[in-house]
Coordinates of C-alpha atoms in Angstrom, one line a residue:
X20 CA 54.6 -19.7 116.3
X21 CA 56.8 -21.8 114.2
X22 CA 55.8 -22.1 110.6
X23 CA 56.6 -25.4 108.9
X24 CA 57.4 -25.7 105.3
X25 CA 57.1 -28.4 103.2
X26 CA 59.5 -29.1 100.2
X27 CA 57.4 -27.3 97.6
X28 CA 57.9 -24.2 100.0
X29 CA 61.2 -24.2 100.7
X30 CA 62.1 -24.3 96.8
X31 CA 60.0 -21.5 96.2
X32 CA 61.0 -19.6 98.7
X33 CA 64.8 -20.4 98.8
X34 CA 64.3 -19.4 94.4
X35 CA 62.4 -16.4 95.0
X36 CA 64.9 -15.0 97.5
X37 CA 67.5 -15.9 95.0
X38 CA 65.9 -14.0 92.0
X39 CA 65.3 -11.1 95.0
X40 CA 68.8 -10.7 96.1
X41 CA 70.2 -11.0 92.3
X42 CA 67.4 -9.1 91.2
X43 CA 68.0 -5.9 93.6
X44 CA 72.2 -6.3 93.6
X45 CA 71.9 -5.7 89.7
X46 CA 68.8 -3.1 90.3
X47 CA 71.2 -0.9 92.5
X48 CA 74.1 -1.4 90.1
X49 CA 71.8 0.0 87.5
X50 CA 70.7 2.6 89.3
X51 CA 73.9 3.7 90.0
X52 CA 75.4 3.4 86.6
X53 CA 72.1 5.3 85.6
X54 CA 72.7 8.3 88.3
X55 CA 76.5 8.6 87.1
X56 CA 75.5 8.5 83.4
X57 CA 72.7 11.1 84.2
X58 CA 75.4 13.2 86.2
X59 CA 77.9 13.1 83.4
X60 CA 75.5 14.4 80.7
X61 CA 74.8 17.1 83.4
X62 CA 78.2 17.9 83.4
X63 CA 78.6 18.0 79.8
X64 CA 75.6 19.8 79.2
X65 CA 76.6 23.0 82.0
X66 CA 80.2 22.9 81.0
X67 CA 79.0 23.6 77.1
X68 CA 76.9 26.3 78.4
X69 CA 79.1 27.9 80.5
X70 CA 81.0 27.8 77.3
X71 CA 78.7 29.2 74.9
X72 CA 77.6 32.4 78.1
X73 CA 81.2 33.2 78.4
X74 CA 81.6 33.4 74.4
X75 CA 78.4 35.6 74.6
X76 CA 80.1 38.3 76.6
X77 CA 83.2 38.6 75.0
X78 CA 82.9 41.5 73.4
X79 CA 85.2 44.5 75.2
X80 CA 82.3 47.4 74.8
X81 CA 79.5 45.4 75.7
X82 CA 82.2 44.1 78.6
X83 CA 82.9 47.8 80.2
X84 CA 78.8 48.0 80.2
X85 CA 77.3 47.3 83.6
X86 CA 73.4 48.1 82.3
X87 CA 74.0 45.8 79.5
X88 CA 75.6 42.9 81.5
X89 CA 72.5 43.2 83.9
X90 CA 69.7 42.9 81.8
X91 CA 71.6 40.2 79.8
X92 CA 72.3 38.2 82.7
X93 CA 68.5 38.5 83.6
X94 CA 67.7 37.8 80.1
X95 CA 69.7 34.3 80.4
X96 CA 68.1 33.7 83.9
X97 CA 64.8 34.2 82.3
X98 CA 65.6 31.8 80.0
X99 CA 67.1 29.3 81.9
X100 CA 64.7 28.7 85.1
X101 CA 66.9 26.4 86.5
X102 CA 70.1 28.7 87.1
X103 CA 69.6 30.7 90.4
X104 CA 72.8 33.1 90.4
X105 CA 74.7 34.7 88.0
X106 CA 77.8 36.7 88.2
X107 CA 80.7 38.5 86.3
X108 CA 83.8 39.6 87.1
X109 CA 86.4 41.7 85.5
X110 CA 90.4 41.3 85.9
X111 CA 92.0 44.1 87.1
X112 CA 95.2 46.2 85.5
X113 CA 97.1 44.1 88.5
X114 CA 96.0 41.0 88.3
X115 CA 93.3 41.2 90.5
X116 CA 89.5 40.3 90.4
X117 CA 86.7 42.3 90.7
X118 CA 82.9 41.8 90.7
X119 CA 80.8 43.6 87.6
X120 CA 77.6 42.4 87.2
X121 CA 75.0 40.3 89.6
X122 CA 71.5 39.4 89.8
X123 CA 71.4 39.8 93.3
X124 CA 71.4 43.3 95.3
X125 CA 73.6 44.2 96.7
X126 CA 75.7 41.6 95.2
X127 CA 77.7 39.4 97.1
X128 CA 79.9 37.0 94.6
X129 CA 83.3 36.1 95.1
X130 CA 85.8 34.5 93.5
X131 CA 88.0 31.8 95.6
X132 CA 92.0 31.0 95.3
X133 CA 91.0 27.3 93.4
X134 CA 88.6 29.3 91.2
X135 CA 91.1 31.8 90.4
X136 CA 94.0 29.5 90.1
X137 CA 91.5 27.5 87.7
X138 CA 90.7 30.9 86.0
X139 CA 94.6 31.6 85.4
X140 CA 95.3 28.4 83.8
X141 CA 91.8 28.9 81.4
X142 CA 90.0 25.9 83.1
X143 CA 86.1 25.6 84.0
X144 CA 85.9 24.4 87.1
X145 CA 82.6 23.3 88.7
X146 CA 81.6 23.3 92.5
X147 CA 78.9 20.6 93.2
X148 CA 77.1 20.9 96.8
X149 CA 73.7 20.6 98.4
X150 CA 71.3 23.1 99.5
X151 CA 67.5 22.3 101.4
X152 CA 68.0 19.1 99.8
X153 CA 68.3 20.3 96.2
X154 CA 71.4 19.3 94.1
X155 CA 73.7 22.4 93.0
X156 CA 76.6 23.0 91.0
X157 CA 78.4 26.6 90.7
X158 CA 80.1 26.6 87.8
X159 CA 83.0 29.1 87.3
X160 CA 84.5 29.8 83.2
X161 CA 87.3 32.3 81.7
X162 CA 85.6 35.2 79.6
X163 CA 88.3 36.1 76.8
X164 CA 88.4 38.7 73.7
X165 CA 91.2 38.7 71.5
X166 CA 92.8 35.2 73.3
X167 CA 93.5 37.3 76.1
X168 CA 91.3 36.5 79.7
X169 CA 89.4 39.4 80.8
X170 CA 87.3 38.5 83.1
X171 CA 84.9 35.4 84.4
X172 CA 81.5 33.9 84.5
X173 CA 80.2 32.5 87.6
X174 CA 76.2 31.2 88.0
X175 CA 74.8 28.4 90.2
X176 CA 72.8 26.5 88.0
X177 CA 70.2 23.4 89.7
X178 CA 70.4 19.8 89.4
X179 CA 66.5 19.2 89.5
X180 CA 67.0 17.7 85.6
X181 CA 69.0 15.5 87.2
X182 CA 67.5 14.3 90.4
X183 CA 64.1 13.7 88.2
X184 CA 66.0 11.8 85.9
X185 CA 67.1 9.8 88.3
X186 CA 64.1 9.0 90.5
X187 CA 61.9 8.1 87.2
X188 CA 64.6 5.3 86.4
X189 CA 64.8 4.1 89.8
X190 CA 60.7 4.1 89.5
X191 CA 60.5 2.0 86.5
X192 CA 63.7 -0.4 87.7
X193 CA 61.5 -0.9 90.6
X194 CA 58.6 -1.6 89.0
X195 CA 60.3 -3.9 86.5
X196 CA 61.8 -5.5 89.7
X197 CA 58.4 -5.9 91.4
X198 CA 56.8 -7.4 87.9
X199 CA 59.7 -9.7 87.8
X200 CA 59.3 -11.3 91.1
X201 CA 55.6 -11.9 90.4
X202 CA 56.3 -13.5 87.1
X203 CA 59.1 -15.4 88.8
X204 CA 57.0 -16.2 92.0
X205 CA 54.1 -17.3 89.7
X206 CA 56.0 -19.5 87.4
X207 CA 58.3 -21.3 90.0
X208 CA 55.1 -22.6 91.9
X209 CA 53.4 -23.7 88.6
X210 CA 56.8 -25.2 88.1
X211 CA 57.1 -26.4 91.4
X212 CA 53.5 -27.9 91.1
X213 CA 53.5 -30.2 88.2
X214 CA 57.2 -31.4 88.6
X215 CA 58.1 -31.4 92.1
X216 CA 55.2 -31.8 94.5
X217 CA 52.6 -34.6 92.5
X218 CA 55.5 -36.7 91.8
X219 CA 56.2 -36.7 94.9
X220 CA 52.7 -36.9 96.4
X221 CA 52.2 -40.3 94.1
X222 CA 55.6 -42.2 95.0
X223 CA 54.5 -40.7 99.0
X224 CA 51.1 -42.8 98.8
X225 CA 52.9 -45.7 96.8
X226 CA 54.7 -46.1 100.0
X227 CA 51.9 -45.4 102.6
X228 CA 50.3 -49.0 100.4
X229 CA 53.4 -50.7 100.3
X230 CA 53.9 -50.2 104.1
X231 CA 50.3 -51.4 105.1
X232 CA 51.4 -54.9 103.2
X233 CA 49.8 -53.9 98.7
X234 CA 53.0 -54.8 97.4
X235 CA 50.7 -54.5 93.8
X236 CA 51.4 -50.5 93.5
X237 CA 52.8 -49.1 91.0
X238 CA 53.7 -45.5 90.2
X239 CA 53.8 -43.4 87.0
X240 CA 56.7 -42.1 86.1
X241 CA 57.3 -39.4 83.6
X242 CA 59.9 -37.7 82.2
X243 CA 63.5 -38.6 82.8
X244 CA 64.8 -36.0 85.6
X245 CA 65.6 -37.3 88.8
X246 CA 62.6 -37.8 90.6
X247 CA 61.5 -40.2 87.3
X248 CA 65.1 -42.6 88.2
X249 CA 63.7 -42.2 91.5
X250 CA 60.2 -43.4 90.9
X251 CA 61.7 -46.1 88.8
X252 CA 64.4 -47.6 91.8
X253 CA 61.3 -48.0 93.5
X254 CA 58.9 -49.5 91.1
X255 CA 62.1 -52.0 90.7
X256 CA 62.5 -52.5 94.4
X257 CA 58.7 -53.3 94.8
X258 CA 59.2 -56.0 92.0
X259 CA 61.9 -56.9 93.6
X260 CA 60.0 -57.7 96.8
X261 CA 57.2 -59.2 95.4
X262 CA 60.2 -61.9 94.0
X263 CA 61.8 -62.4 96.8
X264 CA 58.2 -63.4 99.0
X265 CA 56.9 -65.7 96.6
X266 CA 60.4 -67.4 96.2
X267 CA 60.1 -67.3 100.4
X268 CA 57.2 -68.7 100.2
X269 CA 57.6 -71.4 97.9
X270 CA 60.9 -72.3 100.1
X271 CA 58.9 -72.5 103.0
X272 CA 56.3 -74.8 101.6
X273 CA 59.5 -76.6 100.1
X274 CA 61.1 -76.7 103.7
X275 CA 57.8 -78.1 105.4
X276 CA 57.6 -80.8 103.1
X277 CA 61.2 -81.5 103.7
X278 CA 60.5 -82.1 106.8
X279 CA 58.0 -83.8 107.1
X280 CA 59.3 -86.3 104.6
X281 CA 62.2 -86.4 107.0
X282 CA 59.8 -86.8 110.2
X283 CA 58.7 -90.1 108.6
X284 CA 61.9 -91.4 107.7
X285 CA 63.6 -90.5 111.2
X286 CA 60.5 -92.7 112.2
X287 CA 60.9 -95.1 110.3
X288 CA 65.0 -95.0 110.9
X289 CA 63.8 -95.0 114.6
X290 CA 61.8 -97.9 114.7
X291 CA 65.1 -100.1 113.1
X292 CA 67.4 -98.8 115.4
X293 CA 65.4 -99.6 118.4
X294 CA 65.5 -103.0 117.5
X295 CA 69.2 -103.3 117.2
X296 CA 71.4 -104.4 120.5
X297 CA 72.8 -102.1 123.1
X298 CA 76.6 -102.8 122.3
X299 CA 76.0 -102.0 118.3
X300 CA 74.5 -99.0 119.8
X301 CA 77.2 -97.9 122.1
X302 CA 79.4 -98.7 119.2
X303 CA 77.5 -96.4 117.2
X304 CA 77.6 -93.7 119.4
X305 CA 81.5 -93.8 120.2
X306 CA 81.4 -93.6 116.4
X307 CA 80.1 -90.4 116.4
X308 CA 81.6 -88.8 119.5
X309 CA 84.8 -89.6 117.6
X310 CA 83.4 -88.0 114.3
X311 CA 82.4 -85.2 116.1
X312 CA 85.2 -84.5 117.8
X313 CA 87.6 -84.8 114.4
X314 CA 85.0 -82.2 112.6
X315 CA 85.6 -79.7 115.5
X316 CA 88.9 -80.1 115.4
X317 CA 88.9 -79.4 111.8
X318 CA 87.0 -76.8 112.3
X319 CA 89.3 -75.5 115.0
X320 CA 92.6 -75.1 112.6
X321 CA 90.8 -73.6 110.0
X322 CA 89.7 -71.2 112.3
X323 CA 93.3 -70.9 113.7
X324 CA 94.8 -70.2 110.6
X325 CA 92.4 -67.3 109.1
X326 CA 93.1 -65.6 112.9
X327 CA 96.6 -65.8 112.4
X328 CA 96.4 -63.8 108.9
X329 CA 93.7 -61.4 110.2
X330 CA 95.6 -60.7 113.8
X331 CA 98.8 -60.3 112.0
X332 CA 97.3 -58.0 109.4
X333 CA 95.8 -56.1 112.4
X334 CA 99.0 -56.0 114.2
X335 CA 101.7 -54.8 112.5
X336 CA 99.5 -51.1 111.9
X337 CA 98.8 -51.2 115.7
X338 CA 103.1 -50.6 115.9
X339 CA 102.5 -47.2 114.2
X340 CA 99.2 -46.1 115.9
X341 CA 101.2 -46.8 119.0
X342 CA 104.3 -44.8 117.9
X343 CA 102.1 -42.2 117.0
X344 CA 100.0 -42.2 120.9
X345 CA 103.7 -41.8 122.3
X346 CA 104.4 -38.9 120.4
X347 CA 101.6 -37.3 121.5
X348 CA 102.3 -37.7 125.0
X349 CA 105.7 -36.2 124.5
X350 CA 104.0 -33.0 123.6
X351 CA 104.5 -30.5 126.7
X352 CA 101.6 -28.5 125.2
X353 CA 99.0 -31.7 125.7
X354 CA 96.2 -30.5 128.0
X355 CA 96.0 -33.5 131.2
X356 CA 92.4 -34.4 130.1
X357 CA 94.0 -35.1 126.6
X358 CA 96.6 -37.1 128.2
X359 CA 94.3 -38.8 130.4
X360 CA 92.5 -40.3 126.8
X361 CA 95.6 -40.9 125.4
X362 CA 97.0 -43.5 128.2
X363 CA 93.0 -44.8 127.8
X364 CA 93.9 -45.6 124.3
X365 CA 97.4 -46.6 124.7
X366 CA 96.2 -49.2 127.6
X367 CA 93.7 -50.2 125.3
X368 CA 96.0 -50.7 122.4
X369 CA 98.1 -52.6 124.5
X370 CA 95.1 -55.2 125.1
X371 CA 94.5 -55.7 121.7
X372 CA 98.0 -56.7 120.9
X373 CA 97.8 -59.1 123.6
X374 CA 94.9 -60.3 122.1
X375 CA 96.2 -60.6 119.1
X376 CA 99.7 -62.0 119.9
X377 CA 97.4 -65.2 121.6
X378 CA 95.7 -65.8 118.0
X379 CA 98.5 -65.9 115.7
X380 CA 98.7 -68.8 113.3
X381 CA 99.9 -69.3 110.1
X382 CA 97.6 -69.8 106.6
X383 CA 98.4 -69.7 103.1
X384 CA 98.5 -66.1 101.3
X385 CA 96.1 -65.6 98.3
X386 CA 97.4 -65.6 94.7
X387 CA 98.9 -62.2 94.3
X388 CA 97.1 -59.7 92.5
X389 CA 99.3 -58.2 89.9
X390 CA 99.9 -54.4 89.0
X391 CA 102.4 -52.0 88.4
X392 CA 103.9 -50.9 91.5
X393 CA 106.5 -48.5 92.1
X394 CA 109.0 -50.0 94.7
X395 CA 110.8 -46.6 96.2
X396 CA 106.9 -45.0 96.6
X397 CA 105.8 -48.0 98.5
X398 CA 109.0 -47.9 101.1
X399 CA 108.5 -44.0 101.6
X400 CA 105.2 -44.8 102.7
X401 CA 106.1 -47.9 104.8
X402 CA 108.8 -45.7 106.1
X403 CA 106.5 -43.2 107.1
X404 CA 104.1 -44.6 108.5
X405 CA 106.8 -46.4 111.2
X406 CA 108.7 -43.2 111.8
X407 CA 107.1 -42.6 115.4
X408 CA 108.1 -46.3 116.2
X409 CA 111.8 -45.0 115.2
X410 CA 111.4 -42.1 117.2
X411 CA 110.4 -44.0 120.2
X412 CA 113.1 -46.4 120.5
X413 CA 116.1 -44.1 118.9
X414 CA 116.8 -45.4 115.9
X415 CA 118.4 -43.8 113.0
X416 CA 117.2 -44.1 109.6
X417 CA 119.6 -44.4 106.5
X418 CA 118.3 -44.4 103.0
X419 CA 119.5 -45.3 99.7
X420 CA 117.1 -45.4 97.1
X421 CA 118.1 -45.8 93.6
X422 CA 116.9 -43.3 91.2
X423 CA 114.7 -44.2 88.4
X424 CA 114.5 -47.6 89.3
X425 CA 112.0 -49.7 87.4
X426 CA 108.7 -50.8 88.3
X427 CA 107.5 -53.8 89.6
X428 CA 104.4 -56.1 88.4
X429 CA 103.9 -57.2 92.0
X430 CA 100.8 -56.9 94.6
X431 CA 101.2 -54.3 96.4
X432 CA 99.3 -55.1 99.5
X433 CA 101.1 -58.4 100.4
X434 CA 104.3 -56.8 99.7
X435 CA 104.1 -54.0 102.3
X436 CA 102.8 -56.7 104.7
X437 CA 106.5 -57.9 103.7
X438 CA 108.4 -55.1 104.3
X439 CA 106.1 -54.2 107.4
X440 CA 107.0 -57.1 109.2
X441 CA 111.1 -56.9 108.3
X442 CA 110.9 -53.6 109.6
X443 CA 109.1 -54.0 112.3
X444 CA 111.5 -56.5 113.3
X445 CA 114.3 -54.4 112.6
X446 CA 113.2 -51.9 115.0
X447 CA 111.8 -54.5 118.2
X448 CA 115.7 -56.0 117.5
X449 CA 117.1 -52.4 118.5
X450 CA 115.0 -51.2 121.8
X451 CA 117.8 -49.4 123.2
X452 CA 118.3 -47.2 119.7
X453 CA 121.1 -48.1 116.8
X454 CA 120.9 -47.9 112.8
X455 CA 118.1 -49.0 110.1
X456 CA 119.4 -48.7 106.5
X457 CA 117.1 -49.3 103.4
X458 CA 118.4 -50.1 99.8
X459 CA 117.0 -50.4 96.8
X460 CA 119.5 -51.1 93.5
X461 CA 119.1 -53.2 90.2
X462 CA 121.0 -56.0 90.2
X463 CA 121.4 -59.4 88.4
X464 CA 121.0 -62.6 90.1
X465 CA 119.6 -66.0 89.6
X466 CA 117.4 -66.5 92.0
X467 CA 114.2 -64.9 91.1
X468 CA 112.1 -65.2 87.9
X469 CA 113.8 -62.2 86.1
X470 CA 113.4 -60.4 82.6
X471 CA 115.3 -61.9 79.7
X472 CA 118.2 -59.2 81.0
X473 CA 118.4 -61.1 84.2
X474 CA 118.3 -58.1 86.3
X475 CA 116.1 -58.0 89.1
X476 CA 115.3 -55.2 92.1
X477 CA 117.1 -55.6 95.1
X478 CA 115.8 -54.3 98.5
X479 CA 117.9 -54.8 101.7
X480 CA 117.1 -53.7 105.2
X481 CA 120.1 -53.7 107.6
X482 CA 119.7 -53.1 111.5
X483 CA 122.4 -52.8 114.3
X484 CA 120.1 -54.8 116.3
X485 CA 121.1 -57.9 118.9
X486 CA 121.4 -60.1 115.4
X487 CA 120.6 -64.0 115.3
X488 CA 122.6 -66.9 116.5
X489 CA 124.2 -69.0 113.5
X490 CA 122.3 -71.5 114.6
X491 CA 119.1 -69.9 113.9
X492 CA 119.4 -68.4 110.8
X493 CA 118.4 -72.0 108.7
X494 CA 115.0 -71.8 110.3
X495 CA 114.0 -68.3 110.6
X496 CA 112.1 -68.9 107.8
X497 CA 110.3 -71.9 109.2
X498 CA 106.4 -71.7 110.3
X499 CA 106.2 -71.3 114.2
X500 CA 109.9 -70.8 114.9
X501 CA 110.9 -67.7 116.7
X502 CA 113.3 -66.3 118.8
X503 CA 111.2 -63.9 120.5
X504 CA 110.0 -64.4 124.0
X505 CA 106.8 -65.9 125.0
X506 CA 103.8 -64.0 124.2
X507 CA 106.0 -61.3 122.1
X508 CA 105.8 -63.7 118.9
X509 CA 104.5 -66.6 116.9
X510 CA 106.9 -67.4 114.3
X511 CA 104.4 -66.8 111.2
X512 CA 105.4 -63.2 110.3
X513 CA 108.8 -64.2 108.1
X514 CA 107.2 -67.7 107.2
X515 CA 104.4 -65.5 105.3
X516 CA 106.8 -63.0 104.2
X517 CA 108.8 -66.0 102.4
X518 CA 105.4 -67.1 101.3
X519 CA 104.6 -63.7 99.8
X520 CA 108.1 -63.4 97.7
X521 CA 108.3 -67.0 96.4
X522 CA 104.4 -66.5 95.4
X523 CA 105.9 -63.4 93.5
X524 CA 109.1 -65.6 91.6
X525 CA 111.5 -63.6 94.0
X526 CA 113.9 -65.2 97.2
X527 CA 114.4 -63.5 100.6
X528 CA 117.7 -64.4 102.2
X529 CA 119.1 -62.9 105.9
X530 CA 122.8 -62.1 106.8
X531 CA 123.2 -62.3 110.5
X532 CA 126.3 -61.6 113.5
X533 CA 125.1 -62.0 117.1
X534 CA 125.6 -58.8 118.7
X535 CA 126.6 -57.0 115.6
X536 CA 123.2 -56.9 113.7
X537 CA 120.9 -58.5 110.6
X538 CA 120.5 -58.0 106.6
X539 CA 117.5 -58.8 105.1
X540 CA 117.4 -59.1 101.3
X541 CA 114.4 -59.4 99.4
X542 CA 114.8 -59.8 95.3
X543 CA 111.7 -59.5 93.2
X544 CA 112.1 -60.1 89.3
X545 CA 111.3 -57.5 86.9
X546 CA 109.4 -59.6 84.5
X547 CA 106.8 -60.9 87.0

């Protein structure tokens, strides 16, 4: 059985499991600070003792005594509950270690090589382990007289202190934890209450009226969190409705008039033209076949030239997505179902370039719009972007980019439609592989609009293509002309580009050798 929970529950619980998890992560860090802090004034406390015992049988006299070393170490027991085993030993003339005293009988305490190497060096060393549950530590402290070690004390003294210690601060952390959920619990409800769940109960019901057709509602809103912005976007979108149908309705009632005012005249119209001859008639209607038939071929151009300037904006990317596909089926690693897509894709890229290639036309660019543009950051992109295209057909790239070369005031979208199109007509001029070289240099000339220094930027883009007959070159720049096949171009693409750079005060120029190649130079003015 699935239990479903609204918004109210899901913040309360998602908060409460929050303040849960946060709330036992710093309860067990507490508790184990607490247990180590507990243990180290154990420590402190036993090692003092141990201390102040082994002071307590320094004397020499009362040393040699055995009688007096029992009942003393009885005494101590007697007085401390919580040590269980006691035990002296004396050092021998050679060094060696020898039990005196002991509660137990027969005694059985020994000393071991750490505890006497701890001895030697006059170090208390404590042994910690655990017995039937219950936390022990023997401790193990030099007994001197005169400076001089004499012998040792050795008792196993309890950790109960400790362990109670411990579980009464893990008792009250818990109960501090357990109160703090409640209050937590208790007050993200109330919370949850009054700010989540009535807001959004009202603006619920505002909605359930304004979808049965009472557009009238209106809900309160109160306070200025997010659900009060959203209660107010509706309120305003109501308002906005309620506009909006009485403007409908009054341009309906508008509209019917209308037409029924033009329902008379048509009659009336009607009536007169029915009385005029047949040949004024057929003249008439020649009229407006021929009327007709000019408006749709008006329509028609217009229509012609937006096409051209989307399908060529469509087109020159389509090169690069196309480079890119090719490069991916050169990969040997390419699974044959991922192939299989990828000739999908390539076949269906191929269709919309021949769409596209039918619907090019020629229209006037928009008025640039002018920024700061950074020339060399532009052709690294451009240059990018057509790298698989370069790959595919062998070409070479060469680059010269002048360093710190000024920026532009120029729009940067029409110029990379610029340089997109010289370069992709660099590379369709070299299908069997050559050499592309970009330049970019600062140079004066006085053919673009340039700063009061008369320098302007100079970008040239140089293939080792087939080139362009001489006779050619004076109307490459012309609207329709090209010297592509059929169906491989329109002759818009440099007439736009031309467009572009005069719209921007600059001049475009070509260098051409049949067989040997083409230079395209673009100069843009600084100052634009």
């Amino acid at each position: 059985m699935r239990i479903h929970l609204g918004l109210r529950g899901k913040l309360v619980v998602v908060s409460i499991a929050s303040v849960v998890i946060a709330l036992a992560v710093s309860t067990f860090i507490d508790a184990h600070l607490a247990r180590r802090a507990f243990t180290q004034r154990f420590i402190a406390e036993v090692t003092r003792l141990a201390k102040e015992l082994a002071a307590g049988f320094g004397g020499s006299l009362e040393f040699d005594d055995w009688t007096t070393l029992t009942q003393k170490i009885h005494q101590i027991k007697e007085a401390r509950a919580d040590i269980r085993h006691m035990y002296i030993f004396a050092r021998t003339p050679d060094n060696g270690w020898s039990l005196l005293a002991s509660d137990e009988d027969p005694p059985t305490g020994r000393l071991s090589r750490q505890e006497v190497a701890s001895l030697t060096r006059g170090r208390t060393l404590m042994d910690f382990h655990v017995e039937e549950d219950l936390h022990l530590w023997q401790v193990t402290t030099p007994i001197r007289a005169d400076r001089q070690l004499i012998g040792a004390l050795q008792f196993v003294i309890s950790g109960v202190a400790v362990q109670a210690d411990v579980a009464k601060e893990r008792r009250q952390t818990l109960l501090m934890l357990a109160a703090t959920v409640a209050f937590v619990s208790v007050a993200l409800t109330i919370f949850v209450q009054r700010a989540v769940y009535r807001p959004m109960r009202r603006l619920v019901e505002a909605m359930q009226h304004a979808q049965a057709g009472s557009l009238d509602v209106q809900v309160m809103s109160r306070g200025h969190d997010e659900l009060a912005q959203l209660t107010d976007h509706f309120n305003r979108m109501l308002l906005k409705i309620r506009q909006d149908t009485t403007e409908k309705e009054k341009l309906l009632a508008q509209i019917q008039q209308f037409n029924e005012e033009l329902q008379t005249k048509i009659r009336a119209a009607t009536q007169t033209l029915e009385q005029r001859n047949q040949e004024l008639q057929r003249v008439n209607e020649a009229l407006f076949h021929s009327q007709r038939q000019l408006a749709q071929w008006e329509r028609l151009v217009g229509m012609v030239y937006q096409s051209a300037s989307i399908a060529h904006e469509i087109g020159t990317p389509l090169h690069s997505i196309a480079g890119y596909i090719h490069l991916l089926l050169n990969d040997p690693q390419l699974s044959s179902d991922a192939r299989r897509r990828l000739h999908i894709i390539e076949s269906q890229l191929d269709r919309i370039s021949d769409t596209l290639r039918t619907m090019l036309s020629s229209t006037r660019q928009p008025s640039p719009q002018i920024k700061p543009l950074d020339l060399n950051a532009l052709l690294g992109e451009l240059l990018q972007l057509t790298t698989p295209g370069m790959t595919r057909r062998h070409v070479r790239l060469h680059t010269d980019l002048q360093e710190d070369l000024p920026w532009l005031r120029a729009d940067s979208h029409q110029l990379q439609q610029v340089f997109l199109n010289l370069l992709a007509n660099a590379l369709d001029a070299m299908p069997n592989g050559g050499d592309l070289y970009v330049e970019t240099a600062l140079e004066e000339d006085d053919g673009c609009r340039s700063d009061q220094s008369g320098r302007c930027v100079a970008v040239r883009i140089r293939d080792t293509g087939q080139g362009i007959p001489e006779e050619h070159i004076s109307k490459i720049f012309d609207l329709f002309f090209t010297t592509k096949d059929a169906g491989q171009g329109t002759g818009i693409g440099l007439a736009i580009c031309s467009q572009i750079i005069q719209a921007h005060g600059g001049s475009i120029e070509v260098q051409s050798q049949l067989g040997e190649g083409s230079t395209f130079t673009v100069r843009l003015p600084l100052g634009t």
